[in-house]
PDB file of C-alpha atoms in Angstrom:
ATOM      1  CA  ALA V   1      21.017 -36.299  -1.884  1.00  0.00           C
ATOM      2  CA  GLY V   2      24.668 -35.414  -3.694  1.00  0.00           C
ATOM      3  CA  PRO V   3      26.484 -32.741  -3.654  1.00  0.00           C
ATOM      4  CA  GLY V   4      25.643 -30.071  -6.569  1.00  0.00           C
ATOM      5  CA  GLY V   5      21.880 -29.700  -7.617  1.00  0.00           C
ATOM      6  CA  THR V   6      18.163 -28.588  -6.611  1.00  0.00           C
ATOM      7  CA  TYR V   7      16.501 -30.726  -4.024  1.00  0.00           C
ATOM      8  CA  MET V   8      13.201 -30.990  -2.957  1.00  0.00           C
ATOM      9  CA  TYR V   9      13.489 -30.842   0.842  1.00  0.00           C
ATOM     10  CA  SER V  10       9.879 -30.918   1.803  1.00  0.00           C
ATOM     11  CA  ARG V  11       6.436 -31.446   0.549  1.00  0.00           C
ATOM     12  CA  ILE V  12       3.307 -29.505   2.708  1.00  0.00           C
ATOM     13  CA  ASP V  13       0.055 -30.669   1.184  1.00  0.00           C
ATOM     14  CA  SER V  14       0.351 -30.052  -2.317  1.00  0.00           C
ATOM     15  CA  THR V  15       3.296 -27.381  -1.847  1.00  0.00           C
ATOM     16  CA  GLU V  16       6.605 -28.770  -2.813  1.00  0.00           C
ATOM     17  CA  LEU V  17       9.643 -26.763  -1.916  1.00  0.00           C
ATOM     18  CA  PHE V  18      13.122 -26.736  -2.873  1.00  0.00           C
ATOM     19  CA  LEU V  19      16.722 -25.904  -1.995  1.00  0.00           C
ATOM     20  CA  ASN V  20      19.259 -24.989  -4.753  1.00  0.00           C
ATOM     21  CA  PHE V  21      22.501 -26.360  -3.095  1.00  0.00           C
ATOM     22  CA  LEU V  22      26.178 -25.740  -4.216  1.00  0.00           C
ATOM     23  CA  ALA V  23      29.662 -27.235  -3.109  1.00  0.00           C
ATOM     24  CA  PRO V  24      32.780 -25.153  -2.649  1.00  0.00           C
ATOM     25  CA  GLY V  25      34.412 -24.202  -5.661  1.00  0.00           C
ATOM     26  CA  LYS V  26      37.765 -24.862  -3.923  1.00  0.00           C
ATOM     27  CA  PRO V  27      38.194 -27.947  -1.811  1.00  0.00           C
ATOM     28  CA  SER V  28      38.764 -27.709   1.819  1.00  0.00           C
ATOM     29  CA  ALA V  29      41.463 -28.866   3.850  1.00  0.00           C
ATOM     30  CA  GLY V  30      40.015 -31.347   6.693  1.00  0.00           C
ATOM     31  CA  GLN V  31      36.768 -30.320   8.114  1.00  0.00           C
ATOM     32  CA  PRO V  32      33.991 -30.068   5.790  1.00  0.00           C
ATOM     33  CA  ALA V  33      33.805 -26.014   5.382  1.00  0.00           C
ATOM     34  CA  PRO V  34      30.863 -24.305   7.147  1.00  0.00           C
ATOM     35  CA  LEU V  35      27.257 -24.161   4.823  1.00  0.00           C
ATOM     36  CA  ILE V  36      25.716 -20.908   4.396  1.00  0.00           C
ATOM     37  CA  ILE V  37      21.807 -21.522   4.305  1.00  0.00           C
ATOM     38  CA  PHE V  38      20.191 -18.534   2.688  1.00  0.00           C
ATOM     39  CA  ILE V  39      16.300 -17.089   2.579  1.00  0.00           C
ATOM     40  CA  SER V  40      15.602 -14.623   0.431  1.00  0.00           C
ATOM     41  CA  GLU V  41      12.360 -12.861  -1.178  1.00  0.00           C
ATOM     42  CA  ALA V  42      14.650 -12.518  -4.104  1.00  0.00           C
ATOM     43  CA  PRO V  43      17.132 -15.283  -4.189  1.00  0.00           C
ATOM     44  CA  HIS V  44      18.603 -14.371  -7.959  1.00  0.00           C
ATOM     45  CA  GLU V  45      19.403 -11.150  -5.876  1.00  0.00           C
ATOM     46  CA  ALA V  46      21.812 -12.530  -4.095  1.00  0.00           C
ATOM     47  CA  SER V  47      23.068 -15.183  -6.634  1.00  0.00           C
ATOM     48  CA  GLU V  48      26.579 -13.310  -7.187  1.00  0.00           C
ATOM     49  CA  TRP V  49      27.083 -13.369  -3.115  1.00  0.00           C
ATOM     50  CA  LEU V  50      26.376 -16.885  -3.422  1.00  0.00           C
ATOM     51  CA  MET V  51      28.735 -17.480  -5.811  1.00  0.00           C
ATOM     52  CA  GLY V  52      31.190 -15.637  -4.162  1.00  0.00           C
ATOM     53  CA  LEU V  53      30.979 -17.589  -1.226  1.00  0.00           C
ATOM     54  CA  SER V  54      31.545 -20.554  -2.922  1.00  0.00           C
ATOM     55  CA  GLU V  55      34.513 -19.592  -4.781  1.00  0.00           C
ATOM     56  CA  ALA V  56      35.596 -19.327  -1.123  1.00  0.00           C
ATOM     57  CA  GLY V  57      35.385 -22.169   0.188  1.00  0.00           C
ATOM     58  CA  TYR V  58      31.948 -22.423   1.878  1.00  0.00           C
ATOM     59  CA  SER V  59      29.271 -24.528   0.244  1.00  0.00           C
ATOM     60  CA  VAL V  60      26.313 -22.803   0.038  1.00  0.00           C
ATOM     61  CA  ALA V  61      21.935 -23.250  -0.297  1.00  0.00           C
ATOM     62  CA  SER V  62      19.484 -21.320  -1.212  1.00  0.00           C
ATOM     63  CA  VAL V  63      16.177 -22.211   0.356  1.00  0.00           C
ATOM     64  CA  ALA V  64      13.112 -21.361  -1.221  1.00  0.00           C
ATOM     65  CA  CYS V  65      10.044 -21.058   1.564  1.00  0.00           C
ATOM     66  CA  ARG V  66       6.529 -20.805   1.205  1.00  0.00           C
ATOM     67  CA  GLU V  67       5.558 -17.031  -0.375  1.00  0.00           C
ATOM     68  CA  ILE V  68       7.302 -14.765   2.266  1.00  0.00           C
ATOM     69  CA  PRO V  69       5.356 -11.293   2.922  1.00  0.00           C
ATOM     70  CA  SER V  70       6.811  -8.379   2.177  1.00  0.00           C
ATOM     71  CA  TRP V  71       7.681  -6.123   5.201  1.00  0.00           C
ATOM     72  CA  GLN V  72       5.888  -3.206   3.218  1.00  0.00           C
ATOM     73  CA  ASP V  73       2.715  -5.965   2.918  1.00  0.00           C
ATOM     74  CA  ALA V  74       2.888  -6.277   6.578  1.00  0.00           C
ATOM     75  CA  GLY V  75       2.614  -2.851   7.576  1.00  0.00           C
ATOM     76  CA  SER V  76      -0.533  -1.997   5.727  1.00  0.00           C
ATOM     77  CA  LYS V  77      -2.148  -5.722   5.258  1.00  0.00           C
ATOM     78  CA  PHE V  78      -1.247  -7.548   7.987  1.00  0.00           C
ATOM     79  CA  SER V  79      -1.909  -7.021  11.937  1.00  0.00           C
ATOM     80  CA  ALA V  80       1.369  -8.086  14.037  1.00  0.00           C
ATOM     81  CA  GLU V  81      -0.219 -11.131  15.000  1.00  0.00           C
ATOM     82  CA  GLU V  82      -0.868 -12.009  11.721  1.00  0.00           C
ATOM     83  CA  PHE V  83       2.896 -11.521  10.211  1.00  0.00           C
ATOM     84  CA  SER V  84       4.125 -12.631  13.250  1.00  0.00           C
ATOM     85  CA  ASP V  85       2.516 -15.954  12.455  1.00  0.00           C
ATOM     86  CA  ALA V  86       3.741 -15.612   9.122  1.00  0.00           C
ATOM     87  CA  VAL V  87       7.195 -15.279  10.113  1.00  0.00           C
ATOM     88  CA  SER V  88       6.418 -18.190  12.158  1.00  0.00           C
ATOM     89  CA  THR V  89       5.514 -20.812   9.022  1.00  0.00           C
ATOM     90  CA  LEU V  90       8.570 -19.813   7.143  1.00  0.00           C
ATOM     91  CA  THR V  91      10.715 -20.702  10.226  1.00  0.00           C
ATOM     92  CA  GLU V  92       9.066 -23.811  10.087  1.00  0.00           C
ATOM     93  CA  ASP V  93      10.347 -24.025   6.263  1.00  0.00           C
ATOM     94  CA  VAL V  94      13.731 -23.279   7.663  1.00  0.00           C
ATOM     95  CA  CYS V  95      13.728 -25.931  10.026  1.00  0.00           C
ATOM     96  CA  ALA V  96      12.634 -28.321   7.404  1.00  0.00           C
ATOM     97  CA  ALA V  97      15.277 -27.306   5.020  1.00  0.00           C
ATOM     98  CA  THR V  98      18.295 -27.525   7.855  1.00  0.00           C
ATOM     99  CA  ARG V  99      16.636 -30.621   8.948  1.00  0.00           C
ATOM    100  CA  TYR V 100      16.991 -32.000   5.380  1.00  0.00           C
ATOM    101  CA  LEU V 101      20.628 -30.807   5.051  1.00  0.00           C
ATOM    102  CA  ALA V 102      21.746 -32.249   8.288  1.00  0.00           C
ATOM    103  CA  HIS V 103      20.258 -35.554   7.570  1.00  0.00           C
ATOM    104  CA  ASN V 104      22.202 -35.671   4.225  1.00  0.00           C
ATOM    105  CA  ALA V 105      25.185 -34.038   5.460  1.00  0.00           C
ATOM    106  CA  GLU V 106      27.544 -36.802   5.050  1.00  0.00           C
ATOM    107  CA  ALA V 107      26.514 -37.202   1.394  1.00  0.00           C
ATOM    108  CA  LEU V 108      27.036 -33.476   0.797  1.00  0.00           C
ATOM    109  CA  GLY V 109      30.134 -33.044   2.165  1.00  0.00           C
ATOM    110  CA  VAL V 110      28.749 -30.744   4.779  1.00  0.00           C
ATOM    111  CA  ASP V 111      29.494 -29.959   8.954  1.00  0.00           C
ATOM    112  CA  PRO V 112      25.770 -30.246  10.501  1.00  0.00           C
ATOM    113  CA  LYS V 113      27.938 -28.717  13.378  1.00  0.00           C
ATOM    114  CA  ALA V 114      28.986 -25.435  10.882  1.00  0.00           C
ATOM    115  CA  PHE V 115      25.141 -24.505   9.310  1.00  0.00           C
ATOM    116  CA  VAL V 116      25.662 -20.362   9.510  1.00  0.00           C
ATOM    117  CA  LEU V 117      21.523 -19.301   8.708  1.00  0.00           C
ATOM    118  CA  ALA V 118      21.478 -15.792   6.571  1.00  0.00           C
ATOM    119  CA  GLY V 119      18.543 -13.811   5.038  1.00  0.00           C
ATOM    120  CA  ALA V 120      17.808 -10.321   3.560  1.00  0.00           C
ATOM    121  CA  SER V 121      15.206  -8.230   4.598  1.00  0.00           C
ATOM    122  CA  THR V 122      12.039 -10.499   5.854  1.00  0.00           C
ATOM    123  CA  GLY V 123      14.385 -13.487   4.744  1.00  0.00           C
ATOM    124  CA  ALA V 124      16.686 -11.944   7.501  1.00  0.00           C
ATOM    125  CA  VAL V 125      13.801 -11.426   9.954  1.00  0.00           C
ATOM    126  CA  THR V 126      13.210 -14.824   9.290  1.00  0.00           C
ATOM    127  CA  ALA V 127      17.252 -16.240  10.144  1.00  0.00           C
ATOM    128  CA  LEU V 128      16.754 -13.869  12.942  1.00  0.00           C
ATOM    129  CA  GLN V 129      13.510 -15.283  14.636  1.00  0.00           C
ATOM    130  CA  THR V 130      14.304 -18.679  14.121  1.00  0.00           C
ATOM    131  CA  GLU V 131      17.757 -18.601  16.231  1.00  0.00           C
ATOM    132  CA  TRP V 132      15.050 -17.020  18.664  1.00  0.00           C
ATOM    133  CA  ASP V 133      13.209 -19.339  18.737  1.00  0.00           C
ATOM    134  CA  LEU V 134      15.798 -22.276  18.843  1.00  0.00           C
ATOM    135  CA  CYS V 135      17.598 -20.450  21.434  1.00  0.00           C
ATOM    136  CA  ASN V 136      14.062 -20.636  23.855  1.00  0.00           C
ATOM    137  CA  GLY V 137      13.087 -23.869  23.249  1.00  0.00           C
ATOM    138  CA  GLY V 138      10.192 -22.768  20.946  1.00  0.00           C
ATOM    139  CA  ARG V 139       9.112 -24.700  17.643  1.00  0.00           C
ATOM    140  CA  ALA V 140      12.398 -24.604  15.999  1.00  0.00           C
ATOM    141  CA  SER V 141      13.583 -26.679  18.468  1.00  0.00           C
ATOM    142  CA  SER V 142      11.603 -29.463  18.168  1.00  0.00           C
ATOM    143  CA  LEU V 143      11.521 -29.595  14.365  1.00  0.00           C
ATOM    144  CA  LEU V 144      15.252 -29.433  14.288  1.00  0.00           C
ATOM    145  CA  PRO V 145      17.753 -32.693  15.005  1.00  0.00           C
ATOM    146  CA  SER V 146      18.204 -32.678  19.014  1.00  0.00           C
ATOM    147  CA  GLY V 147      20.614 -30.376  20.382  1.00  0.00           C
ATOM    148  CA  PHE V 148      21.247 -28.834  16.997  1.00  0.00           C
ATOM    149  CA  ARG V 149      22.564 -25.334  17.366  1.00  0.00           C
ATOM    150  CA  PHE V 150      23.683 -22.720  14.186  1.00  0.00           C
ATOM    151  CA  ALA V 151      27.064 -21.912  14.281  1.00  0.00           C
ATOM    152  CA  GLY V 152      26.191 -18.141  13.177  1.00  0.00           C
ATOM    153  CA  ILE V 153      23.591 -16.176  12.074  1.00  0.00           C
ATOM    154  CA  ILE V 154      24.014 -12.911   9.140  1.00  0.00           C
ATOM    155  CA  SER V 155      21.405 -10.719   8.834  1.00  0.00           C
ATOM    156  CA  PHE V 156      20.695  -8.321   6.143  1.00  0.00           C
ATOM    157  CA  ALA V 157      18.463  -5.156   7.060  1.00  0.00           C
ATOM    158  CA  GLY V 158      16.694  -7.644  10.091  1.00  0.00           C
ATOM    159  CA  ALA V 159      14.617  -7.422  12.799  1.00  0.00           C
ATOM    160  CA  LEU V 160      12.915  -9.939  15.354  1.00  0.00           C
ATOM    161  CA  SER V 161       9.233 -10.637  14.558  1.00  0.00           C
ATOM    162  CA  ASN V 162       7.954 -11.229  18.137  1.00  0.00           C
ATOM    163  CA  GLY V 163       9.348  -8.072  20.455  1.00  0.00           C
ATOM    164  CA  SER V 164      11.259  -9.639  22.312  1.00  0.00           C
ATOM    165  CA  THR V 165      14.825  -9.311  22.863  1.00  0.00           C
ATOM    166  CA  ARG V 166      15.112 -12.157  25.627  1.00  0.00           C
ATOM    167  CA  TYR V 167      17.555 -15.094  24.977  1.00  0.00           C
ATOM    168  CA  SER V 168      17.260 -18.434  27.453  1.00  0.00           C
ATOM    169  CA  LYS V 169      20.635 -19.561  25.812  1.00  0.00           C
ATOM    170  CA  ALA V 170      23.073 -17.192  24.219  1.00  0.00           C
ATOM    171  CA  PRO V 171      22.543 -16.879  20.423  1.00  0.00           C
ATOM    172  CA  ALA V 172      25.066 -17.981  17.547  1.00  0.00           C
ATOM    173  CA  PRO V 173      27.791 -15.400  16.928  1.00  0.00           C
ATOM    174  CA  THR V 174      25.477 -12.960  14.811  1.00  0.00           C
ATOM    175  CA  MET V 175      26.479 -10.332  12.116  1.00  0.00           C
ATOM    176  CA  LEU V 176      23.975  -7.352  11.251  1.00  0.00           C
ATOM    177  CA  LEU V 177      24.282  -5.275   8.363  1.00  0.00           C
ATOM    178  CA  HIS V 178      21.475  -2.191   8.253  1.00  0.00           C
ATOM    179  CA  GLY V 179      21.201   1.329   7.134  1.00  0.00           C
ATOM    180  CA  THR V 180      20.782   4.013   9.806  1.00  0.00           C
ATOM    181  CA  ALA V 181      18.125   5.129   7.736  1.00  0.00           C
ATOM    182  CA  ASP V 182      16.030   2.193   7.271  1.00  0.00           C
ATOM    183  CA  ARG V 183      12.209   3.175   6.488  1.00  0.00           C
ATOM    184  CA  VAL V 184      11.607  -0.372   5.301  1.00  0.00           C
ATOM    185  CA  ILE V 185      12.800  -1.936   8.398  1.00  0.00           C
ATOM    186  CA  GLY V 186      13.454   0.304  11.049  1.00  0.00           C
ATOM    187  CA  PHE V 187      17.339   0.454  12.419  1.00  0.00           C
ATOM    188  CA  ASN V 188      16.325   0.930  15.725  1.00  0.00           C
ATOM    189  CA  GLN V 189      13.061  -0.739  15.901  1.00  0.00           C
ATOM    190  CA  SER V 190       9.932  -0.918  13.608  1.00  0.00           C
ATOM    191  CA  ARG V 191       5.933  -0.904  14.554  1.00  0.00           C
ATOM    192  CA  ILE V 192       3.196  -3.214  13.323  1.00  0.00           C
ATOM    193  CA  GLY V 193       0.362  -1.877  14.917  1.00  0.00           C
ATOM    194  CA  LYS V 194       0.726  -1.894  19.046  1.00  0.00           C
ATOM    195  CA  MET V 195       4.251  -3.997  18.377  1.00  0.00           C
ATOM    196  CA  LYS V 196       7.411  -2.888  18.340  1.00  0.00           C
ATOM    197  CA  LEU V 197      10.061  -5.090  16.764  1.00  0.00           C
ATOM    198  CA  PRO V 198      13.465  -4.730  17.446  1.00  0.00           C
ATOM    199  CA  GLY V 199      15.650  -3.691  14.814  1.00  0.00           C
ATOM    200  CA  SER V 200      19.836  -4.682  14.661  1.00  0.00           C
ATOM    201  CA  ALA V 201      20.798  -1.116  16.796  1.00  0.00           C
ATOM    202  CA  THR V 202      18.469  -2.723  19.673  1.00  0.00           C
ATOM    203  CA  LEU V 203      19.627  -6.170  19.241  1.00  0.00           C
ATOM    204  CA  ALA V 204      23.156  -5.234  19.036  1.00  0.00           C
ATOM    205  CA  GLN V 205      22.437  -3.474  22.574  1.00  0.00           C
ATOM    206  CA  GLU V 206      20.590  -6.084  24.019  1.00  0.00           C
ATOM    207  CA  TYR V 207      23.778  -8.705  23.021  1.00  0.00           C
ATOM    208  CA  ALA V 208      26.615  -6.338  24.332  1.00  0.00           C
ATOM    209  CA  SER V 209      24.483  -5.589  27.691  1.00  0.00           C
ATOM    210  CA  LYS V 210      24.783  -9.556  27.472  1.00  0.00           C
ATOM    211  CA  GLY V 211      28.105 -10.412  26.310  1.00  0.00           C
ATOM    212  CA  TYR V 212      27.013 -12.224  23.452  1.00  0.00           C
ATOM    213  CA  CYS V 213      29.013 -12.924  20.629  1.00  0.00           C
ATOM    214  CA  TYR V 214      27.953 -10.097  17.626  1.00  0.00           C
ATOM    215  CA  TRP V 215      29.454  -8.017  14.478  1.00  0.00           C
ATOM    216  CA  ILE V 216      27.212  -4.801  13.623  1.00  0.00           C
ATOM    217  CA  LEU V 217      27.951  -2.843  10.829  1.00  0.00           C
ATOM    218  CA  ARG V 218      25.600   0.656  10.755  1.00  0.00           C
ATOM    219  CA  PHE V 219      25.595   1.873   7.355  1.00  0.00           C
ATOM    220  CA  GLU V 220      25.382   5.412   7.754  1.00  0.00           C
ATOM    221  CA  GLY V 221      22.038   7.404   6.441  1.00  0.00           C
ATOM    222  CA  LEU V 222      21.745   4.598   4.100  1.00  0.00           C
ATOM    223  CA  GLY V 223      18.101   2.671   3.560  1.00  0.00           C
ATOM    224  CA  HIS V 224      16.780  -0.288   3.073  1.00  0.00           C
ATOM    225  CA  GLU V 225      19.502  -0.891   0.521  1.00  0.00           C
ATOM    226  CA  VAL V 226      21.532  -2.432   2.353  1.00  0.00           C
ATOM    227  CA  SER V 227      19.282  -5.509   2.011  1.00  0.00           C
ATOM    228  CA  GLU V 228      20.413  -5.924  -1.167  1.00  0.00           C
ATOM    229  CA  SER V 229      24.058  -5.131  -0.663  1.00  0.00           C
ATOM    230  CA  MET V 230      25.245  -8.898   0.151  1.00  0.00           C
ATOM    231  CA  LYS V 231      27.759  -8.592  -3.202  1.00  0.00           C
ATOM    232  CA  GLU V 232      29.367  -5.256  -1.813  1.00  0.00           C
ATOM    233  CA  ASN V 233      29.717  -6.433   1.561  1.00  0.00           C
ATOM    234  CA  LEU V 234      31.116  -9.595   0.783  1.00  0.00           C
ATOM    235  CA  PRO V 235      34.917  -9.105   2.329  1.00  0.00           C
ATOM    236  CA  GLU V 236      33.454  -8.504   6.008  1.00  0.00           C
ATOM    237  CA  VAL V 237      30.821 -11.631   5.541  1.00  0.00           C
ATOM    238  CA  LEU V 238      33.695 -13.246   4.845  1.00  0.00           C
ATOM    239  CA  ARG V 239      36.064 -12.099   7.951  1.00  0.00           C
ATOM    240  CA  PHE V 240      33.035 -12.907  10.277  1.00  0.00           C
ATOM    241  CA  LEU V 241      32.904 -16.248   8.898  1.00  0.00           C
ATOM    242  CA  GLN V 242      36.850 -16.851   8.974  1.00  0.00           C
ATOM    243  CA  CYS V 243      36.774 -15.166  12.826  1.00  0.00           C
ATOM    244  CA  ASN V 244      33.721 -16.054  14.247  1.00  0.00           C
ATOM    245  CA  VAL V 245      32.862 -19.334  12.397  1.00  0.00           C
ATOM    246  CA  SER V 246      35.587 -21.224  10.929  1.00  0.00           C
ATOM    247  CA  GLY V 247      38.205 -19.836  13.304  1.00  0.00           C
ATOM    248  CA  GLY V 248      36.110 -20.349  16.418  1.00  0.00           C
ATOM    249  CA  GLY V 249      36.707 -16.964  18.053  1.00  0.00           C
ATOM    250  CA  ARG V 250      34.448 -14.864  19.429  1.00  0.00           C
ATOM    251  CA  ARG V 251      35.150 -11.357  18.550  1.00  0.00           C
ATOM    252  CA  VAL V 252      32.994  -8.301  18.524  1.00  0.00           C
ATOM    253  CA  VAL V 253      32.709  -5.591  16.084  1.00  0.00           C
ATOM    254  CA  ASP V 254      30.692  -2.495  15.951  1.00  0.00           C
ATOM    255  CA  ALA V 255      31.413  -0.303  13.294  1.00  0.00           C
ATOM    256  CA  THR V 256      30.022   2.741  11.477  1.00  0.00           C
ATOM    257  CA  VAL V 257      30.390   2.931   7.664  1.00  0.00           C
ATOM    258  CA  ILE V 258      30.217   5.797   6.434  1.00  0.00           C
ATOM    259  CA  LEU V 259      30.020   5.878   2.260  1.00  0.00           C
TER     260      LEU V 259
END
């Protein structure tokens, strides 16, 4: 692999999985800039956001996984167990892409100790669940290089898919952006069958009680459109990255945004 372009990161049976890699738009001084690994149901919706990150000096990789079920489908067609299994499949794909990027870090000019996992909607669920799995010694820990940890997590309207908020190890600094009136992925929690799935507000409460590093932006009165607000929130995302990833800080922000 070399800088810039489309790369096949995995082949599962007859399915080939690809990622698009974009190098920083400006050179970084000293250490390579962090790499933002983005998962989305519709990557084109995040193209301007990813370009903005690149122009700010970050490497970005947009990862195409096996088909991501929409949350609406999860509620109407899936049992809780089936949806959890689907997210586990996506977690496997994310880990395969991360492993590929770490293996090719030198050729791509990225720092494998500064990978940030990001997603929107079901992609955000996958990002949060992958980090939870890694912190709790789940399958992700066996699929990634020994000792690997993400440097940060960014979730646009996400939740955890297995119903648990307990972490055996402290999660990476996490940025949560969520509308308080989200009826697709609930701000406090969602329900699939009998399973309650903790949303951003519940996660923030847990992180605060345990002293974990997190930012939460609570968009008052907004719904699931926050999952498509990547471009509008680029400045805040850059502040989070500069403070808690690039800068190695542990600043906590809990803010209500009224538009």
